[in-house]
Short mmCIF file of C-alpha atoms and ligand atoms in Angstrom, two decimals:
data_model
loop_
_atom_site.label_atom_id
_atom_site.label_comp_id
_atom_site.label_asym_id
_atom_site.label_seq_id
_atom_site.Cartn_x
_atom_site.Cartn_y
_atom_site.Cartn_z
CA UNK A 1 -19.76 5.67 -13.13
CA UNK A 2 -18.35 8.27 -15.86
CA UNK A 3 -14.60 8.35 -16.64
CA UNK A 4 -14.66 11.85 -15.07
CA UNK A 5 -15.96 10.42 -11.75
CA UNK A 6 -13.57 7.71 -11.80
CA UNK A 7 -10.48 9.90 -12.10
CA UNK A 8 -11.87 12.20 -9.42
CA UNK A 9 -12.57 9.23 -7.02
CA UNK A 10 -9.13 7.64 -7.67
CA UNK A 11 -7.49 11.06 -6.77
CA UNK A 12 -9.76 11.50 -3.66
CA UNK A 13 -9.01 7.90 -2.45
CA UNK A 14 -5.47 8.68 -3.00
CA UNK A 15 -5.24 11.82 -0.99
CA UNK A 16 -7.23 10.57 1.96
CA UNK A 17 -8.29 6.83 1.80
CA UNK A 18 -11.44 6.46 3.75
CA UNK A 19 -14.99 5.82 3.87
CA UNK A 20 -17.34 8.57 2.33
CA UNK A 21 -20.40 8.69 3.89
CA UNK A 22 -21.30 12.21 4.13
CA UNK A 23 -20.91 13.88 0.67
CA UNK A 24 -22.25 17.14 -0.31
CA UNK A 25 -22.36 18.10 -4.16
CA UNK A 26 -22.89 21.65 -5.50
CA UNK A 27 -24.73 22.48 -7.56
CA UNK A 28 -27.70 20.43 -7.59
CA UNK A 29 -27.66 20.03 -11.53
CA UNK A 30 -24.11 18.55 -11.33
CA UNK A 31 -23.51 15.30 -13.14
CA UNK A 32 -20.56 14.25 -10.43
CA UNK A 33 -23.25 12.24 -8.22
CA UNK A 34 -20.88 9.17 -8.52
CA UNK A 35 -23.77 7.09 -9.67
CA UNK A 36 -25.22 6.35 -6.35
CA UNK A 37 -21.86 4.75 -4.93
CA UNK A 38 -21.73 7.69 -2.77
CA UNK A 39 -24.45 9.03 -0.71
CA UNK A 40 -24.84 12.61 -1.52
CA UNK A 41 -26.83 15.61 -0.63
CA UNK A 42 -27.03 18.41 -3.14
CA UNK A 43 -26.84 22.22 -2.64
CA UNK A 44 -27.45 25.10 -5.02
CA UNK A 45 -25.84 27.97 -3.11
CA UNK A 46 -22.52 28.15 -1.31
CA UNK A 47 -24.37 29.55 1.65
CA UNK A 48 -26.43 26.12 1.95
CA UNK A 49 -23.24 24.35 2.43
CA UNK A 50 -23.36 26.30 5.85
CA UNK A 51 -26.16 23.87 6.79
CA UNK A 52 -23.79 20.89 6.28
CA UNK A 53 -21.54 19.37 8.88
CA UNK A 54 -19.30 16.56 9.32
CA UNK A 55 -18.89 16.19 5.57
CA UNK A 56 -16.16 13.74 4.40
CA UNK A 57 -16.29 14.80 0.93
CA UNK A 58 -17.52 18.07 -0.97
CA UNK A 59 -17.63 18.38 -4.50
CA UNK A 60 -17.79 21.83 -5.99
CA UNK A 61 -18.56 21.32 -9.74
CA UNK A 62 -18.09 24.53 -12.12
CA UNK A 63 -19.49 26.61 -9.36
CA UNK A 64 -16.57 29.13 -9.07
CA UNK A 65 -16.96 30.67 -12.51
CA UNK A 66 -20.75 30.10 -12.60
CA UNK A 67 -21.07 32.08 -9.22
CA UNK A 68 -18.70 34.65 -10.11
CA UNK A 69 -15.66 33.87 -7.89
CA UNK A 70 -13.55 33.40 -10.78
CA UNK A 71 -14.07 35.96 -13.64
CA UNK A 72 -12.37 37.04 -16.74
CA UNK A 73 -10.83 39.92 -14.54
CA UNK A 74 -9.24 37.34 -11.99
CA UNK A 75 -10.49 35.99 -8.74
CA UNK A 76 -12.87 37.74 -6.58
CA UNK A 77 -11.24 37.47 -2.98
CA UNK A 78 -14.67 38.02 -0.94
CA UNK A 79 -16.62 35.46 -2.40
CA UNK A 80 -13.93 33.02 -2.73
CA UNK A 81 -13.10 33.51 0.74
CA UNK A 82 -16.71 32.86 1.88
CA UNK A 83 -16.59 29.76 -0.42
CA UNK A 84 -13.40 28.24 0.97
CA UNK A 85 -14.54 29.25 4.60
CA UNK A 86 -17.88 27.42 4.21
CA UNK A 87 -16.28 24.38 2.75
CA UNK A 88 -13.64 24.24 5.69
CA UNK A 89 -16.51 24.60 8.22
CA UNK A 90 -18.63 21.72 6.60
CA UNK A 91 -15.65 19.32 6.23
CA UNK A 92 -14.44 16.99 8.85
CA UNK A 93 -10.48 17.29 9.39
CA UNK A 94 -9.11 14.91 6.91
CA UNK A 95 -12.07 15.55 4.46
CA UNK A 96 -11.65 16.38 0.91
CA UNK A 97 -12.93 19.34 -1.06
CA UNK A 98 -12.90 18.73 -4.78
CA UNK A 99 -13.09 21.75 -7.18
CA UNK A 100 -13.71 21.36 -10.80
CA UNK A 101 -13.39 24.11 -13.13
CA UNK A 102 -13.34 24.41 -16.90
CA UNK A 103 -10.94 27.22 -17.48
CA UNK A 104 -11.09 26.81 -21.56
CA UNK A 105 -13.45 30.02 -21.62
CA UNK A 106 -11.40 31.97 -19.57
CA UNK A 107 -9.61 34.97 -20.71
CA UNK A 108 -6.16 34.15 -19.25
CA UNK A 109 -5.80 30.61 -18.00
CA UNK A 110 -2.26 31.17 -17.89
CA UNK A 111 -2.89 33.49 -14.86
CA UNK A 112 -6.01 31.98 -13.50
CA UNK A 113 -4.73 28.54 -12.96
CA UNK A 114 -1.56 29.35 -10.93
CA UNK A 115 -3.69 31.93 -9.01
CA UNK A 116 -6.49 29.78 -8.00
CA UNK A 117 -3.97 27.03 -7.02
CA UNK A 118 -2.10 29.50 -4.94
CA UNK A 119 -5.34 30.71 -3.35
CA UNK A 120 -6.61 27.49 -2.23
CA UNK A 121 -3.00 26.02 -1.28
CA UNK A 122 -2.27 28.94 1.26
CA UNK A 123 -5.88 29.64 2.37
CA UNK A 124 -5.86 29.28 6.14
CA UNK A 125 -8.29 30.34 8.87
CA UNK A 126 -9.04 29.88 12.52
CA UNK A 127 -12.48 27.79 13.00
CA UNK A 128 -13.47 26.70 16.42
CA UNK A 129 -10.26 27.23 17.89
CA UNK A 130 -8.22 25.39 15.29
CA UNK A 131 -5.89 26.83 12.78
CA UNK A 132 -7.05 24.84 9.42
CA UNK A 133 -6.54 24.97 5.75
CA UNK A 134 -6.09 22.64 2.88
CA UNK A 135 -3.42 20.27 2.30
CA UNK A 136 -2.95 20.65 -1.66
CA UNK A 137 -2.86 17.11 -3.26
CA UNK A 138 -2.98 18.11 -6.92
CA UNK A 139 -4.59 20.12 -9.54
CA UNK A 140 -4.96 17.96 -12.65
CA UNK A 141 -6.39 17.99 -16.00
CA UNK A 142 -9.51 15.60 -16.59
CA UNK A 143 -8.64 12.99 -19.19
CA UNK A 144 -12.23 12.73 -20.46
CA UNK A 145 -12.03 16.41 -21.70
CA UNK A 146 -8.75 16.07 -23.20
CA UNK A 147 -9.92 12.85 -25.09
CA UNK A 148 -13.56 13.72 -26.09
CA UNK A 149 -13.25 17.65 -26.39
CA UNK A 150 -9.51 18.33 -26.98
CA UNK A 151 -10.05 20.69 -23.70
CA UNK A 152 -6.67 20.67 -21.81
CA UNK A 153 -7.96 23.31 -19.56
CA UNK A 154 -10.84 21.35 -17.64
CA UNK A 155 -9.11 20.87 -14.04
CA UNK A 156 -9.83 19.30 -10.94
CA UNK A 157 -8.22 20.33 -7.58
CA UNK A 158 -7.97 17.97 -4.76
CA UNK A 159 -7.72 19.50 -1.21
CA UNK A 160 -7.48 17.87 1.95
CA UNK A 161 -8.71 19.66 5.29
CA UNK A 162 -5.89 19.80 7.76
CA UNK A 163 -4.81 21.58 11.04
CA UNK A 164 -1.65 23.46 10.72
CA UNK A 165 0.79 25.29 13.16
CA UNK A 166 0.46 28.94 12.60
CA UNK A 167 3.47 30.28 10.56
CA UNK A 168 5.87 32.90 12.12
CA UNK A 169 4.45 36.23 11.64
CA UNK A 170 7.40 37.15 9.12
CA UNK A 171 7.16 34.14 6.88
CA UNK A 172 7.33 35.05 3.29
CA UNK A 173 5.84 31.91 1.95
CA UNK A 174 3.60 29.28 3.40
CA UNK A 175 4.06 26.16 1.53
CA UNK A 176 6.86 24.76 -0.49
CA UNK A 177 4.92 25.19 -3.69
CA UNK A 178 4.20 28.65 -2.69
CA UNK A 179 8.25 29.02 -2.10
CA UNK A 180 8.99 27.57 -5.63
CA UNK A 181 6.29 30.09 -7.36
CA UNK A 182 7.60 33.20 -5.64
CA UNK A 183 11.26 32.74 -5.71
CA UNK A 184 13.08 30.59 -8.47
CA UNK A 185 10.07 30.27 -10.62
CA UNK A 186 8.25 33.43 -10.85
CA UNK A 187 6.73 34.41 -14.33
CA UNK A 188 9.60 36.67 -15.18
CA UNK A 189 12.08 34.31 -13.61
CA UNK A 190 10.63 31.49 -15.78
CA UNK A 191 10.78 33.61 -18.92
CA UNK A 192 14.42 34.78 -18.38
CA UNK A 193 15.40 31.13 -17.85
CA UNK A 194 13.76 30.07 -20.98
CA UNK A 195 15.52 32.73 -22.92
CA UNK A 196 18.80 31.36 -21.55
CA UNK A 197 18.11 27.68 -22.03
CA UNK A 198 16.20 27.82 -25.11
CA UNK A 199 12.43 27.43 -26.15
CA UNK A 200 10.25 25.14 -23.72
CA UNK A 201 13.31 24.28 -21.51
CA UNK A 202 14.48 25.34 -17.89
CA UNK A 203 17.51 22.96 -17.77
CA UNK A 204 20.86 22.99 -19.09
CA UNK A 205 21.63 22.94 -22.76
CA UNK A 206 17.91 22.87 -23.71
CA UNK A 207 16.32 20.95 -26.51
CA UNK A 208 19.43 19.23 -27.95
CA UNK A 209 21.04 18.30 -24.45
CA UNK A 210 17.73 16.76 -23.64
CA UNK A 211 18.01 14.67 -26.75
CA UNK A 212 21.20 13.41 -25.76
CA UNK A 213 20.06 12.67 -22.25
CA UNK A 214 17.06 10.92 -23.51
CA UNK A 215 19.06 8.86 -25.77
CA UNK A 216 20.72 7.33 -22.57
CA UNK A 217 17.51 5.33 -22.00
CA UNK A 218 19.12 3.18 -24.87
CA UNK A 219 15.91 3.29 -27.12
CA UNK A 220 12.00 3.36 -26.72
CA UNK A 221 8.97 1.33 -27.47
CA UNK A 222 6.31 3.51 -29.40
CA UNK A 223 3.34 4.26 -27.31
CA UNK A 224 4.87 3.18 -24.12
CA UNK A 225 4.06 5.36 -20.87
CA UNK A 226 6.81 7.68 -19.33
CA UNK A 227 6.50 9.85 -16.29
CA UNK A 228 8.41 13.24 -16.39
CA UNK A 229 9.09 14.36 -12.83
CA UNK A 230 9.41 18.14 -12.52
CA UNK A 231 8.47 18.86 -16.18
CA UNK A 232 8.71 22.59 -15.98
CA UNK A 233 7.27 24.10 -19.00
CA UNK A 234 6.89 21.13 -20.76
CA UNK A 235 9.79 20.74 -23.29
CA UNK A 236 10.95 17.18 -22.15
CA UNK A 237 7.25 16.05 -22.09
CA UNK A 238 6.57 17.29 -25.71
CA UNK A 239 9.89 16.08 -26.92
CA UNK A 240 9.47 12.61 -25.73
CA UNK A 241 5.93 12.40 -27.47
CA UNK A 242 6.81 14.02 -30.62
CA UNK A 243 10.27 12.52 -31.26
CA UNK A 244 10.07 9.17 -29.64
CA UNK A 245 6.11 8.66 -29.93
CA UNK A 246 5.72 8.00 -26.23
CA UNK A 247 2.54 8.68 -23.94
CA UNK A 248 3.76 11.17 -21.43
CA UNK A 249 2.30 12.40 -17.97
CA UNK A 250 4.38 15.60 -16.65
CA UNK A 251 4.05 16.60 -13.11
CA UNK A 252 5.57 19.51 -11.37
CA UNK A 253 4.91 21.29 -8.14
CA UNK A 254 5.31 24.76 -9.39
CA UNK A 255 1.94 26.21 -10.73
CA UNK A 256 3.64 28.85 -12.53
CA UNK A 257 5.59 26.41 -14.59
CA UNK A 258 3.05 23.87 -15.21
CA UNK A 259 0.42 26.37 -16.42
CA UNK A 260 2.69 27.48 -19.06
CA UNK A 261 3.19 23.71 -20.29
CA UNK A 262 -0.46 23.32 -19.99
CA UNK A 263 -1.45 26.40 -22.00
CA UNK A 264 1.24 25.53 -24.52
CA UNK A 265 -0.29 21.75 -25.04
CA UNK A 266 -3.85 23.25 -25.22
CA UNK A 267 -2.80 25.26 -28.27
CA UNK A 268 -1.23 22.16 -29.73
CA UNK A 269 -3.80 19.55 -28.96
CA UNK A 270 -1.42 16.74 -28.59
CA UNK A 271 -3.55 13.99 -26.68
CA UNK A 272 -0.09 11.98 -25.99
CA UNK A 273 0.56 14.45 -23.31
CA UNK A 274 -1.15 15.07 -19.90
CA UNK A 275 -0.25 17.06 -16.96
CA UNK A 276 -0.79 17.32 -13.01
CA UNK A 277 0.42 20.16 -10.62
CA UNK A 278 1.53 17.91 -7.59
CA UNK A 279 4.42 16.93 -5.29
CA UNK A 280 6.11 13.79 -6.88
CA UNK A 281 6.87 12.80 -3.39
CA UNK A 282 3.44 12.64 -2.12
CA UNK A 283 1.39 11.92 -5.16
CA UNK A 284 0.14 8.17 -5.80
CA UNK A 285 1.23 7.24 -9.40
CA UNK A 286 -0.05 3.86 -9.03
CA UNK A 287 1.70 0.78 -9.00
CA UNK A 288 3.50 -0.75 -12.12
CA UNK A 289 2.17 1.87 -14.39
CA UNK A 290 5.19 3.44 -16.42
CA UNK A 291 7.68 1.96 -18.69
CA UNK A 292 9.97 5.18 -18.12
CA UNK A 293 10.40 7.43 -15.40
CA UNK A 294 12.55 10.57 -16.59
CA UNK A 295 13.47 13.81 -14.48
CA UNK A 296 15.65 16.60 -15.66
CA UNK A 297 17.19 18.58 -12.83
CA UNK A 298 14.33 18.51 -10.45
CA UNK A 299 15.29 16.06 -7.63
CA UNK A 300 17.90 18.45 -5.91
CA UNK A 301 14.53 20.54 -4.66
CA UNK A 302 13.44 17.29 -2.90
CA UNK A 303 14.12 16.89 0.79
CA UNK A 304 12.94 13.22 1.30
CA UNK A 305 15.04 11.38 -1.21
CA UNK A 306 14.00 7.92 0.08
CA UNK A 307 10.25 8.58 -0.27
CA UNK A 308 10.98 9.89 -3.80
CA UNK A 309 12.96 6.53 -4.72
CA UNK A 310 10.27 4.47 -3.19
CA UNK A 311 7.66 6.41 -5.14
CA UNK A 312 9.34 6.13 -8.52
CA UNK A 313 10.16 2.23 -7.85
CA UNK A 314 6.39 1.65 -7.02
CA UNK A 315 5.13 3.12 -10.20
CA UNK A 316 7.57 1.80 -12.67
CA UNK A 317 6.61 -1.65 -14.39
CA UNK A 318 8.82 -4.46 -13.82
CA UNK A 319 11.57 -4.07 -16.30
CA UNK A 320 10.94 -0.44 -16.61
CA UNK A 321 13.86 2.29 -16.62
CA UNK A 322 14.33 5.21 -14.68
CA UNK A 323 16.81 8.24 -15.78
CA UNK A 324 17.49 11.16 -13.61
CA UNK A 325 19.81 14.13 -14.08
CA UNK A 326 20.27 16.32 -11.03
CA UNK A 327 22.23 19.08 -9.48
CA UNK A 328 24.66 17.35 -7.29
CA UNK A 329 27.68 17.70 -4.88
CA UNK A 330 31.23 17.15 -5.34
CA UNK A 331 34.02 16.49 -2.88
CA UNK A 332 35.51 19.79 -2.27
CA UNK A 333 35.02 21.71 0.94
CA UNK A 334 31.94 24.08 0.61
CA UNK A 335 32.82 27.78 -0.20
CA UNK A 336 30.74 30.44 1.74
CA UNK A 337 29.12 31.27 -1.27
CA UNK A 338 28.13 27.87 -2.19
CA UNK A 339 26.74 27.53 1.20
CA UNK A 340 24.60 30.61 0.48
CA UNK A 341 23.56 29.65 -2.84
CA UNK A 342 22.36 26.10 -1.58
CA UNK A 343 20.57 27.65 1.65
CA UNK A 344 18.54 30.26 -0.36
CA UNK A 345 17.11 27.47 -2.64
CA UNK A 346 16.68 24.73 -0.01
CA UNK A 347 18.51 22.39 -2.42
CA UNK A 348 19.50 18.70 -1.23
CA UNK A 349 22.42 17.97 -3.24
CA UNK A 350 23.97 14.51 -3.18
CA UNK A 351 27.06 12.93 -4.28
CA UNK A 352 27.02 10.16 -6.83
CA UNK A 353 28.05 7.65 -4.40
CA UNK A 354 24.90 8.44 -2.22
CA UNK A 355 22.64 8.48 -5.28
CA UNK A 356 23.99 4.78 -6.00
CA UNK A 357 23.56 3.53 -2.18
CA UNK A 358 20.05 4.93 -2.14
CA UNK A 359 19.19 3.34 -5.33
CA UNK A 360 20.40 0.05 -4.33
CA UNK A 361 18.88 0.16 -0.72
CA UNK A 362 15.42 0.51 -2.59
CA UNK A 363 15.94 -2.57 -4.91
CA UNK A 364 16.82 -1.07 -8.24
CA UNK A 365 18.82 -3.11 -10.70
CA UNK A 366 21.36 -2.25 -13.33
CA UNK A 367 22.22 0.83 -11.12
CA UNK A 368 24.44 3.27 -13.25
CA UNK A 369 25.68 6.87 -12.00
CA UNK A 370 27.81 9.15 -14.11
CA UNK A 371 29.44 12.44 -13.28
CA UNK A 372 28.40 14.89 -16.07
CA UNK A 373 30.08 18.01 -14.54
CA UNK A 374 32.57 18.53 -17.41
CA UNK A 375 29.68 18.73 -19.71
CA UNK A 376 27.83 21.15 -17.30
CA UNK A 377 30.78 23.40 -17.39
CA UNK A 378 30.80 23.49 -21.28
CA UNK A 379 27.32 24.32 -21.31
CA UNK A 380 27.52 26.83 -18.66
CA UNK A 381 30.31 28.79 -20.49
CA UNK A 382 28.35 28.48 -24.05
CA UNK A 383 25.10 29.88 -22.33
CA UNK A 384 26.85 32.65 -20.72
CA UNK A 385 28.67 33.64 -23.97
CA UNK A 386 25.52 33.57 -25.67
CA UNK A 387 23.71 35.91 -22.99
CA UNK A 388 26.70 38.45 -23.49
CA UNK A 389 26.51 38.38 -27.43
CA UNK A 390 22.69 38.34 -27.78
CA UNK A 391 22.15 40.84 -24.84
CA UNK A 392 20.37 43.44 -27.27
CA UNK A 393 17.77 40.75 -27.63
CA UNK A 394 17.70 39.93 -23.99
CA UNK A 395 17.19 43.57 -23.01
CA UNK A 396 13.97 43.51 -25.54
CA UNK A 397 12.17 41.39 -22.87
CA UNK A 398 14.02 41.84 -19.42
CA UNK A 399 15.80 44.14 -17.47
CA UNK A 400 19.37 44.89 -16.59
CA UNK A 401 18.72 43.40 -13.23
CA UNK A 402 17.57 40.03 -14.75
CA UNK A 403 20.62 40.17 -16.99
CA UNK A 404 23.07 40.44 -13.95
CA UNK A 405 21.26 37.82 -12.13
CA UNK A 406 21.76 35.27 -14.90
CA UNK A 407 25.21 36.41 -15.85
CA UNK A 408 26.41 36.40 -12.29
CA UNK A 409 24.57 33.19 -11.61
CA UNK A 410 26.31 31.43 -14.46
CA UNK A 411 29.58 32.75 -13.56
CA UNK A 412 29.22 31.64 -9.94
CA UNK A 413 28.09 28.14 -10.82
CA UNK A 414 31.49 28.08 -12.92
CA UNK A 415 33.39 28.87 -9.65
CA UNK A 416 31.50 26.13 -7.65
CA UNK A 417 32.39 23.65 -10.25
CA UNK A 418 36.14 24.72 -9.94
CA UNK A 419 36.10 24.24 -6.16
CA UNK A 420 34.21 20.80 -6.75
CA UNK A 421 31.33 21.85 -4.85
CA UNK A 422 28.67 21.74 -7.66
CA UNK A 423 28.39 18.73 -9.80
CA UNK A 424 25.78 17.70 -12.49
CA UNK A 425 24.90 13.85 -12.15
CA UNK A 426 23.29 11.18 -14.01
CA UNK A 427 21.43 8.27 -12.51
CA UNK A 428 19.77 5.26 -14.48
CA UNK A 429 18.42 2.00 -13.24
CA UNK A 430 15.82 -0.59 -13.88
CA UNK A 431 13.07 -2.23 -11.76
CA UNK A 432 13.96 -5.81 -11.61
CA UNK A 433 11.67 -7.72 -13.99
N1 SAM B 1 12.44 19.32 -16.30
C1 SAM B 1 12.33 20.75 -16.68
C2 SAM B 1 13.24 21.02 -17.89
O1 SAM B 1 13.97 20.10 -18.07
O2 SAM B 1 12.96 22.16 -18.43
C3 SAM B 1 12.26 21.69 -15.55
C4 SAM B 1 13.42 21.55 -14.83
S1 SAM B 1 13.49 22.95 -13.35
C5 SAM B 1 15.37 23.17 -13.25
C6 SAM B 1 13.23 21.94 -11.93
C7 SAM B 1 11.53 21.79 -11.83
O3 SAM B 1 11.47 20.84 -10.62
C8 SAM B 1 10.76 22.94 -11.42
O4 SAM B 1 9.81 23.34 -12.34
C9 SAM B 1 10.23 22.74 -10.06
O5 SAM B 1 8.97 23.33 -9.98
C10 SAM B 1 10.03 21.15 -10.12
N2 SAM B 1 9.97 20.68 -8.82
C11 SAM B 1 10.54 21.01 -7.55
N3 SAM B 1 10.22 20.17 -6.53
C12 SAM B 1 9.40 19.19 -7.09
C13 SAM B 1 8.39 18.22 -6.42
N4 SAM B 1 8.51 17.86 -5.23
N5 SAM B 1 7.66 17.56 -7.27
C14 SAM B 1 7.47 18.12 -8.64
N6 SAM B 1 8.17 18.87 -9.24
C15 SAM B 1 9.13 19.71 -8.38
#
């Protein structure tokens, strides 16, 4: 079996462990036949998928670009709808659709990658009395293309057919990924945040602060493996590879964020770095894989903290170290403004004590927690002053509204710190050897 087939099968089995008896591959010429391991029927036309029923797995290998569903002008809604509808009709509930597309010849992968991810993630239809769609597992780079062809834009989407409850008519977003990409992490939002934090970073203090945080691992072994959870536009991933010589996997649920990171690494051709758009809570990172797990200011977005702590523990090697910074909460009674700030973002803020208890409950050793809120206050004050001083530069790229949103946002955070509502916390621990 080829490396590409092995990577795809690993992802399919992680998304939906099962027995794949009925497998349909399109087009007939595809190399992805899994060397006879899976019984497969082959199809040249999307329409002929209509003759398939009860499929456990459908593999669409480079058909969306070839058949004109994805063109240089973007996504073609009609044909794409027809393709997804026939795939949903052909699949069993729980069955998996694999879409593989090489976007290296696409005129605008930075737009196409998030647009296609969004399209398949929110696609829902009534079929035979059931409201069905795809549960998005990941959109991931194919390792073989990175290492053989320095192509960082060859992707596989792994999508599981699922029955959903129809959303309320006024729902603005469909999934949490959709929510992240349409609210806090729009392209403009990401651009203005990056202006504020500094190149490649969407976290307080940018490049220099991230070095200070990474130093708290207490040293690295060259060539060791790191997982960066919520890696954003990739600053931390590329820094860990370039400054400390690590092999780094970055994962992020926001397709807008990770597409930026991927396009940047495609230009740089750094094969120490790879990425997957996925939810760090549900993605199976494997067991005993990483020497280090790192996360900068992501986990406040995550509801199921127990599942996250378990997932990190599982993928760490024995003796491996996890280091996480996060937005947290202090001990002061919440002001109305802080409640609104938190509700708008669906944050799940924890106190230092809660983080410590959770880590101990899940079996971590050497648990260290640290309140870094004073440092947060310093950084916020510096960044706000920089915005004021350099506003002429800011207005070359962004509007007055975006200026106000950042300036007021930073001022508000300083008030939340004053009321001991908003904290900035660090957690470091190891998996017992
Ligand atoms: N770590 C990056 C940095 O330092 O520049 C980005 C930090 S940004 C404040 C938080 C990131 O967490 C966002 O990119 C967001 O999409 C990501 N995120 C939120 N929930 C996630 C989840 N369940 N799985 C993976 N990433 C997630």
